[in-house]
């Protein structure tokens, strides 16, 4: 068997995970791009998907306070249900680019400030109403309006005007250029609902129609016979069950009560792998964990102090022990290696007690440094803090780990204590994550890091339509964050899913993987 | 009987006071918890602007004592209010959940109470024998394990390995009773194992205690069989402590099963309350608290009344 044939065989017979497949591919000297294509076309997405069957998803992040209103979405179970009954304007694909969804095509002027979206014709909502530009405007304005409580509200701050320029055309004008504007519309809150309708009604253009919704327990949807999208929506019905308890979720999959679960525990994934009836899906993501220092608070207002921390952190150890190896080490900047604009030639921060000691002494600080942490920050955050304490001790730096309750962590600790942790789901573009958490005016400027030259360059890069020039600018930006900001990124975490092995079709993307499984998954037997 | 009526009225009045105190404690408790519903709902994604928008929308900008009095005022008119997070009437959210909780608790009680008392009587009848020891050791072993662990073991054996039963008890209102009963076999078994030992040990101890009384010796002398002595002479006089323990366990079956609800994804009131505490949704938390406190008060009252009725000396005070 030649190398490629072996890969194809492995892929089509579905007995390997994506991780193993990529590992095998690397061993055979196949380029990552080709291996991705093979994996994408074979093990992950079958060529001729079979229709039919009742799909049961067991997902965490569900609560009896959930509603169908996209404005209130906070967690996986809700996103996944949202994409069953509704669509967005655009869809992120495997290559990190945009595929048309309810927007058929889009275009911009030379300044990247005016964007025109052509809306797909002949698409019907579940209530029979035909999709027009009005529905799109109404759905986006729902998040944009002044009294909105939507997490997507901030995306619309640069929008100065949004209007229907035809029955099926929407023109969005920005207060400044943004070459990535359509990427904003991949956000899972921005579902298109019928204009003037009740946003809690669960009526959309999606591949599945809401049949019943019992918050925190389960939702049942039936295939929409009029679904406009080709090659999506295979199973007859989808049941989304909220199972927040990890052990219950795992045993529900093992017992065959559900077919697919999210957030598998890296500690027990090895046991599931031994089961021939199950497949583990281990997918790299742009999501990451952080330990952040406030640059306007003592002692972290000193750049050497921040560097001391960065060199005192043993990233490999945290990746191995906290993430179980399911991730990639970080380099204190938020652009993942999967991103179009990732700079692969930056100096990597690694564990170096001598450098840590040098910068610590140079900072002039003496005495312990307090790290406030709870497992709410990210899974295993307390363990990570304790590992950090040990590795820093070897550099002569004393870290006092202050373990606080998970409850209230986001309101009382995060971005308030000088040194604490957090997690980020990642964003589809480098610009979005930088604008969200690194520019001076960002609401979630996690480390209170403010640099005018950085802010200016972000704006410049955002306006640039020439990708080669942009890449150079983003390299510069990544370097600034890595060297100077207060955000430490120990690791990017992988998505870990597990499914019945006769289930195929998950499309991995840089962020949001799994949110659209309702219309992607299909049974092979 | 006059005494009993007076007792009931007295207890009802005290119960109402207890509920009022509980509602105040819950309110103060949720006020002390860090963050409010606006921050909790928006979570990590909160910005100052959206938090303020939501606060205004929900009336959280009013002072705390005014919000409490508003809530109390509408409660006295029979209105439990509206949930802050979902915007639905609280009664709509809590009613189906309460039905589920009572269904599970009721089924578990129907299995556990007769089983526990039966085993207790057998253990008392054959006190010191291998049968007594086996019953005691096995029920004590079951109660010694935390309930989530008992649940996981049952899931592992009956759902994962044998595949006889589903691992999740996801009820829906439209299901026929038979299907519902199949779904709750595992949670019901878990609860039964957890509450069995307490009631069984109390039955055994109370009956054995009575067995040393002179009138039991008299019954033995007149030639009554051991089983007859236990059933006719000992049990009726040991009822009061047994009733107390049984009722205490019934209350536990209703209010203490959050962990079992989480493990089996059972849509009960406990899970509803925990979710809403996390979201600081006060009207729902208050309603759940009142249901739980009301259950305890009511069941304790029933226990006292039944104990009084079971004891002739209390029934006919001199």
Tab-separated table of C-alpha atoms in Angstrom, chain A residues 237-473:
chain	number	residue	atom	x	y	z
A	237	UNK	CA	-34.939	14.383	13.534
A	238	UNK	CA	-32.503	15.727	16.090
A	239	UNK	CA	-32.849	15.499	19.837
A	240	UNK	CA	-30.540	17.868	21.745
A	241	UNK	CA	-30.213	16.702	25.348
A	242	UNK	CA	-28.546	18.896	27.955
A	243	UNK	CA	-26.145	16.780	30.036
A	244	UNK	CA	-23.911	19.037	32.104
A	245	UNK	CA	-22.387	16.265	34.203
A	246	UNK	CA	-19.288	14.906	32.475
A	247	UNK	CA	-19.624	11.340	33.746
A	248	UNK	CA	-23.317	11.206	32.838
A	249	UNK	CA	-22.513	12.513	29.370
A	250	UNK	CA	-19.833	9.921	28.837
A	251	UNK	CA	-21.947	7.030	30.101
A	252	UNK	CA	-24.890	8.192	28.005
A	253	UNK	CA	-22.669	7.774	24.939
A	254	UNK	CA	-21.284	4.445	26.124
A	255	UNK	CA	-24.760	3.103	26.781
A	256	UNK	CA	-25.997	4.228	23.360
A	257	UNK	CA	-28.538	6.648	24.881
A	258	UNK	CA	-26.926	9.472	22.865
A	259	UNK	CA	-24.871	9.364	19.645
A	260	UNK	CA	-22.617	12.365	20.094
A	261	UNK	CA	-21.140	14.242	23.056
A	262	UNK	CA	-19.038	17.372	23.384
A	263	UNK	CA	-16.325	18.328	25.890
A	264	UNK	CA	-14.894	14.886	26.457
A	265	UNK	CA	-12.593	14.760	29.467
A	266	UNK	CA	-8.941	14.606	28.296
A	267	UNK	CA	-8.234	12.455	31.361
A	268	UNK	CA	-10.587	9.632	30.352
A	269	UNK	CA	-10.507	9.942	26.577
A	270	UNK	CA	-7.995	7.086	26.450
A	271	UNK	CA	-10.597	4.693	27.879
A	272	UNK	CA	-13.171	5.699	25.271
A	273	UNK	CA	-10.644	5.197	22.486
A	274	UNK	CA	-10.451	1.501	23.293
A	275	UNK	CA	-14.135	1.076	22.506
A	276	UNK	CA	-14.553	0.057	18.841
A	277	UNK	CA	-18.127	1.390	18.797
A	278	UNK	CA	-16.941	4.931	19.483
A	279	UNK	CA	-14.907	7.510	17.565
A	280	UNK	CA	-12.968	10.306	19.230
A	281	UNK	CA	-12.852	13.584	17.315
A	282	UNK	CA	-9.833	15.604	18.389
A	283	UNK	CA	-9.853	18.892	16.506
A	284	UNK	CA	-7.406	21.793	16.861
A	285	UNK	CA	-9.095	25.112	17.598
A	286	UNK	CA	-8.373	28.809	17.913
A	287	UNK	CA	-9.650	28.731	21.512
A	288	UNK	CA	-7.126	29.316	24.270
A	289	UNK	CA	-6.566	29.635	27.995
A	290	UNK	CA	-4.962	32.689	29.542
A	291	UNK	CA	-3.235	33.829	32.715
A	292	UNK	CA	-3.406	37.604	32.556
A	293	UNK	CA	-1.596	40.376	34.395
A	294	UNK	CA	-3.003	43.892	34.618
A	295	UNK	CA	-0.453	46.237	33.040
A	296	UNK	CA	-1.727	49.191	35.076
A	297	UNK	CA	-1.407	47.473	38.461
A	298	UNK	CA	1.639	46.755	40.591
A	299	UNK	CA	3.845	44.805	40.067
A	300	UNK	CA	2.826	44.083	36.454
A	301	UNK	CA	3.119	47.707	35.265
A	302	UNK	CA	6.730	46.735	34.705
A	303	UNK	CA	7.510	45.059	31.350
A	304	UNK	CA	10.336	42.989	32.854
A	305	UNK	CA	7.969	41.605	35.461
A	306	UNK	CA	5.638	40.419	32.695
A	307	UNK	CA	8.524	38.831	30.816
A	308	UNK	CA	9.693	37.129	34.022
A	309	UNK	CA	6.280	35.483	34.321
A	310	UNK	CA	6.267	34.469	30.659
A	311	UNK	CA	9.644	32.748	30.933
A	312	UNK	CA	8.749	31.135	34.286
A	313	UNK	CA	5.713	29.346	32.856
A	314	UNK	CA	6.272	25.749	31.747
A	315	UNK	CA	3.829	25.585	28.828
A	316	UNK	CA	4.744	22.032	27.794
A	317	UNK	CA	4.020	20.785	31.305
A	318	UNK	CA	0.628	22.537	31.433
A	319	UNK	CA	-0.293	21.207	27.991
A	320	UNK	CA	0.672	17.694	29.051
A	321	UNK	CA	-0.795	17.664	32.582
A	322	UNK	CA	-3.766	20.024	32.421
A	323	UNK	CA	-4.902	19.532	28.822
A	324	UNK	CA	-3.801	15.905	28.610
A	325	UNK	CA	-1.768	16.796	25.522
A	326	UNK	CA	-4.925	17.799	23.597
A	327	UNK	CA	-3.804	21.217	22.482
A	328	UNK	CA	-0.898	23.292	21.249
A	329	UNK	CA	1.435	25.457	23.354
A	330	UNK	CA	0.718	29.179	23.176
A	331	UNK	CA	3.087	32.056	22.696
A	332	UNK	CA	1.242	34.870	24.525
A	333	UNK	CA	-0.503	36.119	21.414
A	334	UNK	CA	-4.032	35.049	20.412
A	335	UNK	CA	-3.637	34.241	16.707
A	336	UNK	CA	-3.704	30.455	16.344
A	337	UNK	CA	-1.509	28.516	13.965
A	338	UNK	CA	-4.690	27.699	12.013
A	339	UNK	CA	-5.291	31.349	11.171
A	340	UNK	CA	-4.603	32.840	7.720
A	341	UNK	CA	-2.372	35.465	9.282
A	342	UNK	CA	-0.454	33.394	11.803
A	343	UNK	CA	3.247	34.319	11.925
A	344	UNK	CA	5.185	31.084	12.292
A	345	UNK	CA	8.590	32.682	12.763
A	346	UNK	CA	8.116	34.496	16.095
A	347	UNK	CA	10.488	33.666	18.952
A	348	UNK	CA	8.668	31.153	21.178
A	349	UNK	CA	8.457	31.750	24.930
A	350	UNK	CA	9.414	28.571	26.709
A	351	UNK	CA	10.356	27.567	30.231
A	352	UNK	CA	13.697	29.194	31.071
A	353	UNK	CA	14.332	29.765	34.807
A	354	UNK	CA	17.490	31.782	34.106
A	355	UNK	CA	15.759	34.278	31.843
A	356	UNK	CA	12.834	34.428	34.280
A	357	UNK	CA	15.193	35.159	37.133
A	358	UNK	CA	17.046	37.798	35.103
A	359	UNK	CA	13.876	39.722	34.250
A	360	UNK	CA	12.437	39.286	37.741
A	361	UNK	CA	15.518	40.823	39.324
A	362	UNK	CA	15.596	43.560	36.709
A	363	UNK	CA	12.011	44.470	37.562
A	364	UNK	CA	13.142	45.415	41.058
A	365	UNK	CA	10.182	43.626	42.660
A	366	UNK	CA	10.679	41.500	45.736
A	367	UNK	CA	8.344	39.222	47.631
A	368	UNK	CA	5.567	36.947	46.384
A	369	UNK	CA	3.333	37.574	43.369
A	370	UNK	CA	-0.353	36.709	43.880
A	371	UNK	CA	-2.286	34.753	41.260
A	372	UNK	CA	-6.065	34.691	41.891
A	373	UNK	CA	-7.672	31.647	40.323
A	374	UNK	CA	-10.723	29.366	40.202
A	375	UNK	CA	-11.602	26.506	37.892
A	376	UNK	CA	-14.199	28.806	36.347
A	377	UNK	CA	-11.301	30.444	34.480
A	378	UNK	CA	-10.694	27.327	32.394
A	379	UNK	CA	-10.875	23.570	33.067
A	380	UNK	CA	-7.938	22.695	35.332
A	381	UNK	CA	-7.046	26.332	36.007
A	382	UNK	CA	-6.210	25.653	39.655
A	383	UNK	CA	-3.908	22.791	38.670
A	384	UNK	CA	-2.266	25.012	36.073
A	385	UNK	CA	-1.725	27.714	38.712
A	386	UNK	CA	-0.100	25.212	41.061
A	387	UNK	CA	2.177	23.914	38.283
A	388	UNK	CA	3.104	27.513	37.511
A	389	UNK	CA	3.884	28.106	41.190
A	390	UNK	CA	6.301	25.141	41.144
A	391	UNK	CA	8.039	26.085	37.895
A	392	UNK	CA	8.378	29.714	38.993
A	393	UNK	CA	9.792	28.640	42.369
A	394	UNK	CA	12.723	27.060	40.537
A	395	UNK	CA	13.485	30.508	39.110
A	396	UNK	CA	13.400	31.970	42.600
A	397	UNK	CA	9.993	33.600	42.037
A	398	UNK	CA	7.364	33.003	44.681
A	399	UNK	CA	3.800	32.761	43.354
A	400	UNK	CA	1.046	32.894	45.979
A	401	UNK	CA	-1.939	31.012	44.537
A	402	UNK	CA	-5.178	32.499	45.862
A	403	UNK	CA	-7.932	29.997	45.129
A	404	UNK	CA	-11.356	31.709	45.043
A	405	UNK	CA	-14.918	30.364	44.525
A	406	UNK	CA	-16.029	29.708	40.953
A	407	UNK	CA	-19.274	31.515	41.632
A	408	UNK	CA	-18.914	35.219	40.909
A	409	UNK	CA	-15.490	34.742	39.315
A	410	UNK	CA	-16.355	36.687	36.165
A	411	UNK	CA	-17.883	39.648	37.992
A	412	UNK	CA	-15.455	39.983	40.912
A	413	UNK	CA	-12.077	38.585	39.876
A	414	UNK	CA	-11.620	38.631	36.126
A	415	UNK	CA	-10.112	41.910	34.875
A	416	UNK	CA	-10.221	43.216	38.464
A	417	UNK	CA	-7.496	41.250	40.293
A	418	UNK	CA	-3.967	42.024	39.033
A	419	UNK	CA	-3.266	38.410	38.037
A	420	UNK	CA	-5.947	35.854	37.151
A	421	UNK	CA	-7.018	33.400	34.448
A	422	UNK	CA	-9.627	33.150	31.726
A	423	UNK	CA	-10.507	31.314	28.527
A	424	UNK	CA	-11.393	32.481	25.037
A	425	UNK	CA	-13.264	30.559	22.385
A	426	UNK	CA	-11.156	32.197	19.704
A	427	UNK	CA	-12.494	34.278	16.864
A	428	UNK	CA	-12.631	33.666	13.134
A	429	UNK	CA	-10.148	36.439	12.345
A	430	UNK	CA	-6.987	37.858	13.887
A	431	UNK	CA	-8.533	41.325	13.750
A	432	UNK	CA	-11.560	40.298	15.796
A	433	UNK	CA	-9.648	38.769	18.678
A	434	UNK	CA	-7.199	41.696	18.789
A	435	UNK	CA	-10.000	44.264	18.693
A	436	UNK	CA	-11.849	42.332	21.370
A	437	UNK	CA	-9.084	41.967	23.930
A	438	UNK	CA	-5.921	43.878	22.995
A	439	UNK	CA	-6.685	47.348	21.625
A	440	UNK	CA	-6.772	50.130	24.240
A	441	UNK	CA	-10.507	50.773	23.990
A	442	UNK	CA	-11.561	47.106	24.044
A	443	UNK	CA	-14.290	46.239	26.563
A	444	UNK	CA	-12.430	43.039	27.368
A	445	UNK	CA	-8.895	44.384	27.347
A	446	UNK	CA	-8.009	41.582	29.704
A	447	UNK	CA	-4.599	42.881	30.759
A	448	UNK	CA	-5.381	46.632	30.620
A	449	UNK	CA	-2.581	46.846	28.025
A	450	UNK	CA	-2.645	50.118	26.114
A	451	UNK	CA	-0.295	50.995	23.275
A	452	UNK	CA	-1.009	53.615	20.646
A	453	UNK	CA	1.326	52.093	18.047
A	454	UNK	CA	-0.478	48.771	18.416
A	455	UNK	CA	-3.925	50.366	18.089
A	456	UNK	CA	-2.863	52.251	14.963
A	457	UNK	CA	-1.398	49.203	13.287
A	458	UNK	CA	-4.533	47.167	14.036
A	459	UNK	CA	-6.612	49.799	12.240
A	460	UNK	CA	-4.171	49.853	9.322
A	461	UNK	CA	-4.185	46.072	8.974
A	462	UNK	CA	-7.981	46.024	9.157
A	463	UNK	CA	-8.205	48.456	6.232
A	464	UNK	CA	-5.670	46.692	4.025
A	465	UNK	CA	-7.159	44.658	1.186
A	466	UNK	CA	-3.767	43.303	0.016
A	467	UNK	CA	-3.253	40.060	1.916
A	468	UNK	CA	0.547	39.980	1.597
A	469	UNK	CA	0.868	43.410	3.174
A	470	UNK	CA	-1.661	42.451	5.810
A	471	UNK	CA	0.273	39.356	6.739
A	472	UNK	CA	3.367	41.493	7.402
A	473	UNK	CA	1.380	43.847	9.618
